[in-house]
Coordinates of C-alpha atoms in Angstrom, one line a residue:
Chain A
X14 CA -78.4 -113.0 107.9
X15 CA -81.9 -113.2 105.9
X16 CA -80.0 -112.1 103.1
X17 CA -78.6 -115.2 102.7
X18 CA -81.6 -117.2 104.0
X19 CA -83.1 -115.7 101.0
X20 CA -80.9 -116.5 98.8
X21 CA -80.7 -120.1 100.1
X22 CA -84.5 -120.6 100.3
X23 CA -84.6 -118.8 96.4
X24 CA -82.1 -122.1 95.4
X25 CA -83.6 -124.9 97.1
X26 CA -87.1 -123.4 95.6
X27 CA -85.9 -123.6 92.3
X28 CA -83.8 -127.0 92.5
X29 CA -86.1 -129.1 93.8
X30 CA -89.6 -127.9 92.9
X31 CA -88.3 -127.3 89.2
X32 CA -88.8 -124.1 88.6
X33 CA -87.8 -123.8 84.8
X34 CA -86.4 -120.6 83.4
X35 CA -86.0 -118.7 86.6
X36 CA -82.3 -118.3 88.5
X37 CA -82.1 -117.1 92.1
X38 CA -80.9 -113.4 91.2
X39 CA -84.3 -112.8 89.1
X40 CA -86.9 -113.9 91.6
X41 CA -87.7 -111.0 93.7
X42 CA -88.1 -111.5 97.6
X43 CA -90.8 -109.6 97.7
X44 CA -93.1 -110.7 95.2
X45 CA -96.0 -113.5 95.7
X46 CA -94.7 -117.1 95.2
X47 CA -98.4 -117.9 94.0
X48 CA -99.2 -116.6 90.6
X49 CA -97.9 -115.3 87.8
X50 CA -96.1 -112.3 88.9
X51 CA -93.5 -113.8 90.6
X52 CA -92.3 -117.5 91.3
X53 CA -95.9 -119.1 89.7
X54 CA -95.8 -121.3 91.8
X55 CA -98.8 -123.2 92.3
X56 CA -100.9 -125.8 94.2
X57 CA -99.1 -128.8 93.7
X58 CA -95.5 -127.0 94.3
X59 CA -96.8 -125.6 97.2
X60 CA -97.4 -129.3 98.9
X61 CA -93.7 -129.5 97.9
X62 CA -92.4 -126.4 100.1
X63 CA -93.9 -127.8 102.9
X64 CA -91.9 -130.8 102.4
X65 CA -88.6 -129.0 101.7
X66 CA -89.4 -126.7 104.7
X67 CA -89.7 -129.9 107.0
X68 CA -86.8 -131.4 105.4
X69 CA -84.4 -128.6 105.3
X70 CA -85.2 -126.3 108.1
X71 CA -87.5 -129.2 110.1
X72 CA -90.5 -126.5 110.3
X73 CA -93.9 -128.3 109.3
X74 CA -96.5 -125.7 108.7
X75 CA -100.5 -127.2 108.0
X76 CA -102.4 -125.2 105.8
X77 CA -104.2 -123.0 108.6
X78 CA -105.5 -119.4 109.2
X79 CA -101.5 -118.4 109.2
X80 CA -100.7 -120.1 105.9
X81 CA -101.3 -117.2 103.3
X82 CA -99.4 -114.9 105.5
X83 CA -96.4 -117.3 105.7
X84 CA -96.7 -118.1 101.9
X85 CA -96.8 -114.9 100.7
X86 CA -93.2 -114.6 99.5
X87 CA -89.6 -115.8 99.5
X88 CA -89.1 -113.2 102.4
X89 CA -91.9 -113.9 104.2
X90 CA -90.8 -117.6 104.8
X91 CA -87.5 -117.0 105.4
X92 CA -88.8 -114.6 107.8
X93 CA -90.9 -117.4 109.6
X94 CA -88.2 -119.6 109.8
X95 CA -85.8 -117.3 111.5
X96 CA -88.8 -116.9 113.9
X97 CA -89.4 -120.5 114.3
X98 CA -85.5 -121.4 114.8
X99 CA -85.0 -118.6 117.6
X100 CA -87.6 -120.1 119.8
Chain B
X11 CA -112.9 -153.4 63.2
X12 CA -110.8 -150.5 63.7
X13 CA -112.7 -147.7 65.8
X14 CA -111.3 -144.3 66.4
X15 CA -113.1 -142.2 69.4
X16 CA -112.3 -138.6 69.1
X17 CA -113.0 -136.1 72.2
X18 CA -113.3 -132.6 70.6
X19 CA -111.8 -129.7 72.6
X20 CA -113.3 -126.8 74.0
X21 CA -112.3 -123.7 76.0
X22 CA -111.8 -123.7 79.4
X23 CA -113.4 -121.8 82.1
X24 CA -111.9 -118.2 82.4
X25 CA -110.7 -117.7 85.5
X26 CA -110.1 -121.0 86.7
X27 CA -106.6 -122.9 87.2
X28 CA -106.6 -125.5 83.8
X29 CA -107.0 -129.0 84.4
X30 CA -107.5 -132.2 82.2
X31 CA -109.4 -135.1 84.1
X32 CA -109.8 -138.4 82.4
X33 CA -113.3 -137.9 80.5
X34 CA -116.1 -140.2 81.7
X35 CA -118.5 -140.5 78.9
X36 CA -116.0 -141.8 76.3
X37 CA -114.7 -144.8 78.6
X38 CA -118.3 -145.7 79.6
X39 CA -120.0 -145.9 75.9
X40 CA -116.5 -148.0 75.2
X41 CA -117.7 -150.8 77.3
X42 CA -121.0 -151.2 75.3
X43 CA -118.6 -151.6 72.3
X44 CA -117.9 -155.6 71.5
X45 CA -114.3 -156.6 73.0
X46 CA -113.2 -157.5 69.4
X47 CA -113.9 -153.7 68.3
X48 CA -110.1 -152.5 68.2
X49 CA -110.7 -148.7 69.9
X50 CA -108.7 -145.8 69.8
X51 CA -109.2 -143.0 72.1
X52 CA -107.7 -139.4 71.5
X53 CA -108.8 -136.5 73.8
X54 CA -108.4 -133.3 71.6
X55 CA -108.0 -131.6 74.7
X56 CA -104.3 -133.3 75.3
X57 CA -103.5 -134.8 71.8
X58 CA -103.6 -133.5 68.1
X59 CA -105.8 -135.8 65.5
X60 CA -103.9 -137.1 62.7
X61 CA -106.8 -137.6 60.1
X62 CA -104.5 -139.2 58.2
X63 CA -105.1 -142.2 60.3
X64 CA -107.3 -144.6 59.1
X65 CA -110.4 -146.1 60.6
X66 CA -113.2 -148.3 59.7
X67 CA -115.4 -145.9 61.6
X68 CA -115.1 -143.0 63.5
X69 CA -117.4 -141.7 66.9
X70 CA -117.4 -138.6 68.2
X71 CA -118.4 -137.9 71.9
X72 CA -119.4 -135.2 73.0
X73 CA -120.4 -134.1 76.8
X74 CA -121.3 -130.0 76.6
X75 CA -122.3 -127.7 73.9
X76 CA -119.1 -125.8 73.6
X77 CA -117.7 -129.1 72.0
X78 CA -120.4 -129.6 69.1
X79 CA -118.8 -126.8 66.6
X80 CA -115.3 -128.9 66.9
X81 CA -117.2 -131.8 67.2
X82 CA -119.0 -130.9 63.6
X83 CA -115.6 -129.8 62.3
X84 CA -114.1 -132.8 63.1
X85 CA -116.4 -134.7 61.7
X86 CA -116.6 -133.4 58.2
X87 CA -112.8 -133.6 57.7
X88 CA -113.6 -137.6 58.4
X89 CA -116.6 -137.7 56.1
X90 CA -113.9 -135.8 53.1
X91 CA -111.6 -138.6 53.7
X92 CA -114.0 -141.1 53.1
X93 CA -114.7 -142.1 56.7
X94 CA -118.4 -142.4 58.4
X95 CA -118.6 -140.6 61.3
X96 CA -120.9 -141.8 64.4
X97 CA -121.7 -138.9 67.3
X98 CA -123.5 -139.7 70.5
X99 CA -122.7 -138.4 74.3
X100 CA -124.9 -135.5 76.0
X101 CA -124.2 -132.9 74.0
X102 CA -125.1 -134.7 71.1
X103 CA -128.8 -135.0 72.5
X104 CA -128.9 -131.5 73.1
X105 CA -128.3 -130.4 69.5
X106 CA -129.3 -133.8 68.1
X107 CA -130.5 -132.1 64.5
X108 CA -127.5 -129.7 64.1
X109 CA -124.9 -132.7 64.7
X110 CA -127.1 -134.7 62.2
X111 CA -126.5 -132.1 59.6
X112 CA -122.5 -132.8 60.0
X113 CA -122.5 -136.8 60.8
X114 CA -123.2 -139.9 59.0
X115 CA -125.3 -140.8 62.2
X116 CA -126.1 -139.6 65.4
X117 CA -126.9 -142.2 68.6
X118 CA -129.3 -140.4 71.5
X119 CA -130.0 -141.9 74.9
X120 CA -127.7 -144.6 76.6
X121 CA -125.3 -146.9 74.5
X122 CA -125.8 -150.2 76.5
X123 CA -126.9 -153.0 74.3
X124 CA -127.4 -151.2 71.4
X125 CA -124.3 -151.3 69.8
X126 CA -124.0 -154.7 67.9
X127 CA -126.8 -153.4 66.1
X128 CA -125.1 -149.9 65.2
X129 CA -122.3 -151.9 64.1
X130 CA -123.7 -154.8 62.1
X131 CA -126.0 -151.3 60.7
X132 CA -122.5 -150.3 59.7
X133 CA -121.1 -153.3 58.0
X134 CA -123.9 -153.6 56.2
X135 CA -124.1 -150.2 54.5
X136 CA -127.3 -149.4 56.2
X137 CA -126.0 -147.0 58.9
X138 CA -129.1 -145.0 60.3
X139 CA -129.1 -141.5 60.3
X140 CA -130.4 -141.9 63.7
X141 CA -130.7 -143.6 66.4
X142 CA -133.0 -142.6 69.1
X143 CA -133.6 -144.7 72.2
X144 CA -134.4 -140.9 74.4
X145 CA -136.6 -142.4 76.3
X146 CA -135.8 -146.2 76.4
X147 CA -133.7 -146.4 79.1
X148 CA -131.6 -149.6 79.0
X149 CA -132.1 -152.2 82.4
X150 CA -129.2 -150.0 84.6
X151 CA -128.3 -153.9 85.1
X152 CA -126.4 -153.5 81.4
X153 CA -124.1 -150.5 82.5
X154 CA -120.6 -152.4 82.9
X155 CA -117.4 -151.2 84.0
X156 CA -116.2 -149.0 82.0
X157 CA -113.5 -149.1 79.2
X158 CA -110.2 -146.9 81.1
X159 CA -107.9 -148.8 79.5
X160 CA -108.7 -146.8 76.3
X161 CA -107.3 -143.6 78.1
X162 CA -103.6 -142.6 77.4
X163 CA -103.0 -142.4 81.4
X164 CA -100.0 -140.6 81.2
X165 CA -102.0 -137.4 79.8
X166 CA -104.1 -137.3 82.6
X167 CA -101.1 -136.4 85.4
X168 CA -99.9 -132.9 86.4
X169 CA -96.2 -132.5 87.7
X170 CA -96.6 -136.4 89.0
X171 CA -100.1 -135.9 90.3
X172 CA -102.5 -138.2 89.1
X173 CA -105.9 -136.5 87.9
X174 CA -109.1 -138.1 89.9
X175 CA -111.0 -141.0 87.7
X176 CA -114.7 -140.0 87.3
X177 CA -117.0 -142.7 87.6
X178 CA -120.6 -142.9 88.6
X179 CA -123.0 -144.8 90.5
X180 CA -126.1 -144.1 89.3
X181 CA -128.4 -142.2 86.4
X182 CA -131.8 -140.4 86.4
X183 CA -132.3 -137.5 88.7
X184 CA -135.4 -136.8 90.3
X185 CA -134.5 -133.1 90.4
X186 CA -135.2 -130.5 87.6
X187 CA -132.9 -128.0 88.8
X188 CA -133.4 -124.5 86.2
X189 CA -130.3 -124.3 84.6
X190 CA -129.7 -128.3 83.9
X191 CA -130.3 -130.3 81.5
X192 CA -130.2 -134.0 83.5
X193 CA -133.9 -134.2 83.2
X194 CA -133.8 -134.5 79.7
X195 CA -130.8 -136.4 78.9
X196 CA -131.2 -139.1 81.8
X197 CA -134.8 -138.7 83.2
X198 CA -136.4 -138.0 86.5
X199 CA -136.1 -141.8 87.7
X200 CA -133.4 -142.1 89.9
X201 CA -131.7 -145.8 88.6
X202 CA -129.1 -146.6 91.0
X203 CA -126.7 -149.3 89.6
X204 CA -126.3 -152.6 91.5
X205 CA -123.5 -152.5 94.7
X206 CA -121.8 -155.7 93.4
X207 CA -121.2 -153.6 90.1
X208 CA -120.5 -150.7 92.1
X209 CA -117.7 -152.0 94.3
X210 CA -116.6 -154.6 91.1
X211 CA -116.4 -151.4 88.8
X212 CA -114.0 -149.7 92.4
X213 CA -111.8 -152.0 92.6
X214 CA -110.7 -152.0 88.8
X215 CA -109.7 -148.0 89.1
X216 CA -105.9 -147.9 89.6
X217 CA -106.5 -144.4 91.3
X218 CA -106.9 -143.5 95.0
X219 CA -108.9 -140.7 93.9
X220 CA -112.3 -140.2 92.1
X221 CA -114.8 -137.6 91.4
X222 CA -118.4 -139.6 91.4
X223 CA -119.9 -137.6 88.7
X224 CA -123.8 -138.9 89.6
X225 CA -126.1 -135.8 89.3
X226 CA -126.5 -135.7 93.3
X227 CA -125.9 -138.6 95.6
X228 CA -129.0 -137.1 97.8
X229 CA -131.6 -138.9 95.7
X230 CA -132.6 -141.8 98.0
X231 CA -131.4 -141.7 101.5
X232 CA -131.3 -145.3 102.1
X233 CA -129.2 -146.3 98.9
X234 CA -126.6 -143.2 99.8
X235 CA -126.0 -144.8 103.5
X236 CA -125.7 -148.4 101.6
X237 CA -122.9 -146.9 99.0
X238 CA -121.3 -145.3 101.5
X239 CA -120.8 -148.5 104.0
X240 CA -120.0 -150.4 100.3
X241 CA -117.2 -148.3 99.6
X242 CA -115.7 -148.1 103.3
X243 CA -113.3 -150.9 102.8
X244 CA -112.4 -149.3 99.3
X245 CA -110.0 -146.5 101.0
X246 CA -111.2 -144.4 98.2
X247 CA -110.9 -140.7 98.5
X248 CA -113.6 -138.7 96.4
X249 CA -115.6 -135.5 95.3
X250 CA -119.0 -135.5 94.3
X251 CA -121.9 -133.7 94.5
X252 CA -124.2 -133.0 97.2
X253 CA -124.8 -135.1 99.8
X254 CA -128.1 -135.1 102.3
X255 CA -127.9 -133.6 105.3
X256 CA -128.2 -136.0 108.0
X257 CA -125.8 -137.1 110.7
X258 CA -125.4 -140.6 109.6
X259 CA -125.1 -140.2 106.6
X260 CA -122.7 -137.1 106.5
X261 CA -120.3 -139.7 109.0
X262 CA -121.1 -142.6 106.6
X263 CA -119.9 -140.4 103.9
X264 CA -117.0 -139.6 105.7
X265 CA -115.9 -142.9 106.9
X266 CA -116.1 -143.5 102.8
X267 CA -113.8 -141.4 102.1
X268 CA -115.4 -138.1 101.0
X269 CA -113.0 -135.3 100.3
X270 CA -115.1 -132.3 99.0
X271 CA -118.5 -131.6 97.6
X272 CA -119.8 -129.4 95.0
X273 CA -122.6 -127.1 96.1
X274 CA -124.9 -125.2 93.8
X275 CA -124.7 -121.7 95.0
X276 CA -127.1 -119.2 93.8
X277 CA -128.0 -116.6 96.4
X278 CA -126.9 -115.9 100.1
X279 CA -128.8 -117.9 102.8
X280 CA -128.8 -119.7 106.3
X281 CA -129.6 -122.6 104.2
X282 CA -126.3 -122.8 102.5
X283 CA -124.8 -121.1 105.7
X284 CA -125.7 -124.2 107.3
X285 CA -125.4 -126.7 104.7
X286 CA -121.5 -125.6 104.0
X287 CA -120.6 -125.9 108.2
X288 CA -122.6 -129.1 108.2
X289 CA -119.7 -130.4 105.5
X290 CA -117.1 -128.9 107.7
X291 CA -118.2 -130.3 110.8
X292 CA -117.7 -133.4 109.1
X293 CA -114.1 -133.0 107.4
X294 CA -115.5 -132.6 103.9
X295 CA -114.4 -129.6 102.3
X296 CA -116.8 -127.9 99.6
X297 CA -116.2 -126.4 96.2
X298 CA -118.9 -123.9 95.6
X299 CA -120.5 -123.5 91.9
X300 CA -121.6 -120.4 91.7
X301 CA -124.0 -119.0 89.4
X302 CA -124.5 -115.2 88.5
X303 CA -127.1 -113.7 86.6
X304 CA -130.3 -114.8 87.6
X305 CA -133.5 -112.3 87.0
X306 CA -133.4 -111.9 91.0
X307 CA -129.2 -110.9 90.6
X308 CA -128.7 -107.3 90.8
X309 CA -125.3 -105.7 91.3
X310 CA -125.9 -105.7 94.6
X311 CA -126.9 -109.0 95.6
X312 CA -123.8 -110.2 93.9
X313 CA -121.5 -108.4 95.6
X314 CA -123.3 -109.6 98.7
X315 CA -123.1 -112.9 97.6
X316 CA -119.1 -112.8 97.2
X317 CA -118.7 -111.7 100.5
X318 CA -120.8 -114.2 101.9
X319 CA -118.7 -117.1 100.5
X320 CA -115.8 -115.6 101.9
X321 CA -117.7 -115.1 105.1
X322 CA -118.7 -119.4 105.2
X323 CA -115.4 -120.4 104.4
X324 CA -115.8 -122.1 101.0
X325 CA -112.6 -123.9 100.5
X326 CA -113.3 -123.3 96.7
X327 CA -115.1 -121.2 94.5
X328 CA -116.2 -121.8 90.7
X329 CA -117.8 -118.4 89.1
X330 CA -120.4 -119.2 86.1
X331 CA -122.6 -117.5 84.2
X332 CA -125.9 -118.7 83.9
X333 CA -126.2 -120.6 80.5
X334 CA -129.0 -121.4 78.5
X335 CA -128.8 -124.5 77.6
X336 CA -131.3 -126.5 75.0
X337 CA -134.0 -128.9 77.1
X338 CA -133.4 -126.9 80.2
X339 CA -136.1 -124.1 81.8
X340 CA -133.8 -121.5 81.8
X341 CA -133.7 -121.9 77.7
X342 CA -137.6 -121.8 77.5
X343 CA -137.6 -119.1 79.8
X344 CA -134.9 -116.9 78.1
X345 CA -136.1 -117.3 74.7
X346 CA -139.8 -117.7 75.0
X347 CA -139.0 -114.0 76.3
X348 CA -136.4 -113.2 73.1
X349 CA -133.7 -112.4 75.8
X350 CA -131.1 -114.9 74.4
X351 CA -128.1 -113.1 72.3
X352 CA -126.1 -115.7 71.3
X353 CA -126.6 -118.9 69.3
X354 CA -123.1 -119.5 68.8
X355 CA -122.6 -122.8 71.0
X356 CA -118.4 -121.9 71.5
X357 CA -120.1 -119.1 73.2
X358 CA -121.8 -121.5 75.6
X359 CA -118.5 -121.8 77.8
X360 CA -120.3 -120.8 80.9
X361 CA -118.1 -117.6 81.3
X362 CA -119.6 -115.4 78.8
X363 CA -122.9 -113.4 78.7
X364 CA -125.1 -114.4 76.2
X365 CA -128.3 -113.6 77.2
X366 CA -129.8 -110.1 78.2
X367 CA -130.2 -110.2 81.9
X368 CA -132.9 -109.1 83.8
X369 CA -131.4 -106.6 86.1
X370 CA -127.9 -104.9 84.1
X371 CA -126.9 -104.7 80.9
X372 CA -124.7 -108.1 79.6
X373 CA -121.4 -106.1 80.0
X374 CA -122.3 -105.2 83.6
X375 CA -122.8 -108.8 84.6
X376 CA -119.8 -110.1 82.6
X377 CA -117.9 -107.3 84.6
X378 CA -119.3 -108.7 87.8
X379 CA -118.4 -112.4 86.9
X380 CA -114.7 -111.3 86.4
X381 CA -114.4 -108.9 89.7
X382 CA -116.2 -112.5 91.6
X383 CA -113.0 -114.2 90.9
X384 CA -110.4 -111.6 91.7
X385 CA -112.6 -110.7 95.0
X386 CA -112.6 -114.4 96.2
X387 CA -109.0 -115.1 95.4
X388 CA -108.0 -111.6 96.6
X389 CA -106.5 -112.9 100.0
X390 CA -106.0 -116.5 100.0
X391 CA -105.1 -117.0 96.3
X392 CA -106.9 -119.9 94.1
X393 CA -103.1 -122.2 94.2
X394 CA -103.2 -122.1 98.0
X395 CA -107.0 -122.9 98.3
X396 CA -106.0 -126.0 96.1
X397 CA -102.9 -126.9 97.9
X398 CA -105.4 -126.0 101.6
X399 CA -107.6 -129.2 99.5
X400 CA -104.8 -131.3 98.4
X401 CA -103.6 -131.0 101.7
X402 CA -106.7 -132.4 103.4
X403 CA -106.6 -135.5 101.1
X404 CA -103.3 -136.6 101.9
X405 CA -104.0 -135.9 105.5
X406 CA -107.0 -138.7 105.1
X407 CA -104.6 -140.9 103.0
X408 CA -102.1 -140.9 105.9
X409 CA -104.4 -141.2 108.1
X410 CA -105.9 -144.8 106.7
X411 CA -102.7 -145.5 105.2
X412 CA -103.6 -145.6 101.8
X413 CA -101.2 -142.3 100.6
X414 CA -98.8 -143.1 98.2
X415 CA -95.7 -140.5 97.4
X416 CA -95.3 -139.6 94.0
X417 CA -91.8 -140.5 92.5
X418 CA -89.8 -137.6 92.1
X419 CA -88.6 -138.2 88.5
X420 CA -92.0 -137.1 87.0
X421 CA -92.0 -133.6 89.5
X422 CA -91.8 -131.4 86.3
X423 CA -94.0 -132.6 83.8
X424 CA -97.3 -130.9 82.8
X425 CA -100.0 -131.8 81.2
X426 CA -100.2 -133.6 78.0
X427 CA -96.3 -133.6 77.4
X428 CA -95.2 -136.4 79.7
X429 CA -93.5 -139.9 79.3
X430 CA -94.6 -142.9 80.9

């Protein structure tokens, strides 16, 4: 099931924050979305995964002491949501 | 009378996420210009000069010394093609003979009222070589709103965000701080400008967001309090630099829409401890400027003082080097003692070692400026500290109802390559 969370989250990310150059099958899971290793994402995308995560899965996270942790990677939020969405 | 204001490039700080803000100096000495004056504006940093183009005159401005080389380049491709070639701004004090060598003339000290004369100089082919009003401050009474229309807005947004406006308040400084050079190029007299010019010069900026470039807004207590209620009703949201350290006028500040400070951070200390919590208490989030290589810096202390910005919760850090710059005391320090290594102003970037420090070799310290960044941005990385700051703005915008959503068309452009 996060498989395809993953994969999901992967499109959305690149759809509607633009990600140019990049399809879902080349970003890895597993590598940092900040940066240039893996997504690059940066500040100003990162206001706009918040909104997509409110909008699409109805989760609002605040920039807090648990932030990092769930930014860290594709995985890692799809791994939060599942969390969130059980409770 | 056709007048073409070029801002040369420089290189960016090392280490730090690239940004383009409207420039301040350029938009300000455009107001002392006569309205019929027909200005063009192009930012070297965003745009590529077509020399081709003509103009009656051209100015260069220039605000640090990692500009004048371009700056000097610049000019002398205008000065082959037949053009004269003005340069004034900060930088231009600081190496005022230099940039004579490569201009027609050079202005030094503040614009205001001076400029008919420059010009009708100019028409009449008796141009100065230059112009030096140092120390004759113009009445701060003369300083108008300043010229933004000149900018090419569109350059200044990233991916739909627009960049803050800079504007200021005041000039002079009272302080003499050791690595800058305010004293000289604005004086110790703090000259506040008038409020009615203040909140007249506000409400022209078609921009939520500012930075308030004034040297420190902790010059005279009772003016900072008065500014603060002025700019209340404004809904402004701002940086600047520091603020004092008092209840009401940390709330005032607040209320006014404060968004972060800069603080000068040289050494670990309850001071600072207490000066960065005092912010935070208070919802205004601080950037730290940080500055490595002082004669008390040894390896030690720096890696002390890494972890201690971690341990206050800066929301932001910015690692420099110190840099000797002309007309400041760390200059007449370093060189009355033959310690400075470098003359070459692209050198003067604020990331590079180019003086001998006092307690490593210059490769040492450089090593230490690079391993500062990569330790502070280790866990929470320098995008999400941003987005933690951007995200504290728009909580105050929503908050006041002054937060406007960007349109979703412009998500994807960068810097310099957008459309309207």
């Amino acid at each position: 099931m996060i498989e395809d969370l993953i994969l999901k989250l992967k499109k959305e990310i690149i759809e509607e924050l633009n990600v140019e150059n990049m399809t879902p099958e080349e970003v890895d899971a597993d590598a940092p979305i900040f940066g240039e290793e893996g997504l690059g994402l940066d500040s100003i995308d990162a206001l706009e995964l918040v909104v997509l995560l409110d909008k699409n899965y109805g989760i609002k996270i605040q920039a807090s002491k648990e932030g990092p942790k769930i930014f860290r990677s594709v995985k890692t939020i799809a791994e939060y949501i599942l969390e969130h969405q059980k409770k | 009378m056709k007048f073409t204001l070029i801002y040369p490039k420089w290189k960016k700080l090392r280490g730090q996420t690239e940004f383009h803000l409207p420039p301040h100096g350029p938009v300000v000495f455009a107001a002392t210009l006569p309205r019929n004056v027909e200005i063009t504006f192009i930012d070297e940093n965003l745009e590529t000069i077509d020399f081709n183009d003509r103009a009656d005159l051209i100015g260069i401005s220039m605000m640090l010394t990692s500009q004048v080389k371009r700056g000097w380049e610049i000019a002398e491709e205008y000065r082959r093609r037949g053009m004269k070639v003005i340069c004034g701004g900060i930088a231009t004090m600081l190496h005022a003979e230099e940039t004579s060598l490569h201009a027609d003339a050079v202005f030094l000290g503040e614009a205001e009222g001076r400029m008919e004369q420059v010009l009708d100089d100019f028409r009449n082919n008796r141009l100065r070589k230059v112009y030096d009003y140092r120390t004759d401050f113009p009445p701060i009474t003369c300083v108008g709103t300043a010229r933004r229309d000149i900018l090419k807005r569109q350059l200044y947004s990233y991916k739909g965000i627009q960049m803050v406006d800079l504007f200021h308040a005041s000039r002079g400084c009272r302080f003499d701080c050791y690595p800058c050079c305010m004293s000289f190029v604005g004086g110790r007299e703090f000259r506040p400008r008038p409020f009615e010019k203040v909140v007249e010069e506000l409400t022209t900026i078609d921009n939520n967001r500012l930075y308030i470039v004034d040297n420190s807004l902790s010059q005279d207590t009772t003016w900072e309090k008065q500014l603060f209620r002025e700019m209340i009703p404004l809904k402004k949201k701002w940086c600047c630099h520091p603020i004092d350290d008092d209840d009401e006028v940390l709330d005032l500040a607040a209320q006014a829409g404060a968004w972060f400070v800069y603080q000068a951070i040289f050494e670990t200390s309850e001071f600072i401890r207490n000066r960065v919590k005092r912010y935070h208490d208070f919802g205004i989030g601080v950037e730290g400027t940080i500055l490595l290589g002082l004669d008390r810096h040894t390896e030690d202390s720096i890696r002390r003082l890494i972890n201690f910005l971690l341990e206050i919760e800066l929301d932001l850090a910015e690692f420099t080097v110190l840099t000797p710059f002309p007309y400041t005391r760390a200059f007449s320090d370093l060189q009355g003692e033959g310690r400075i290594l470098s003359y070459n102003w692209n050198d003067y970037t604020c990331d590079q070692v180019v003086f001998q420090p006092k307690q490593m070799s210059p490769e040492r310290l450089q090593q230490l400026y690079d391993e500062a960044w990569k330790t502070f941005y280790r866990e929470k990385s320098q995008p999400y500290r941003m987005f933690e700051l951007f995200e504290r703005v728009i909580d105050k915008e929503i908050a006041d109802g002054s937060f406007q959503r960007k349109p979703r068309t412009r998500a994807s452009r960068k810097f310099g390559r957008g459309e309207m």
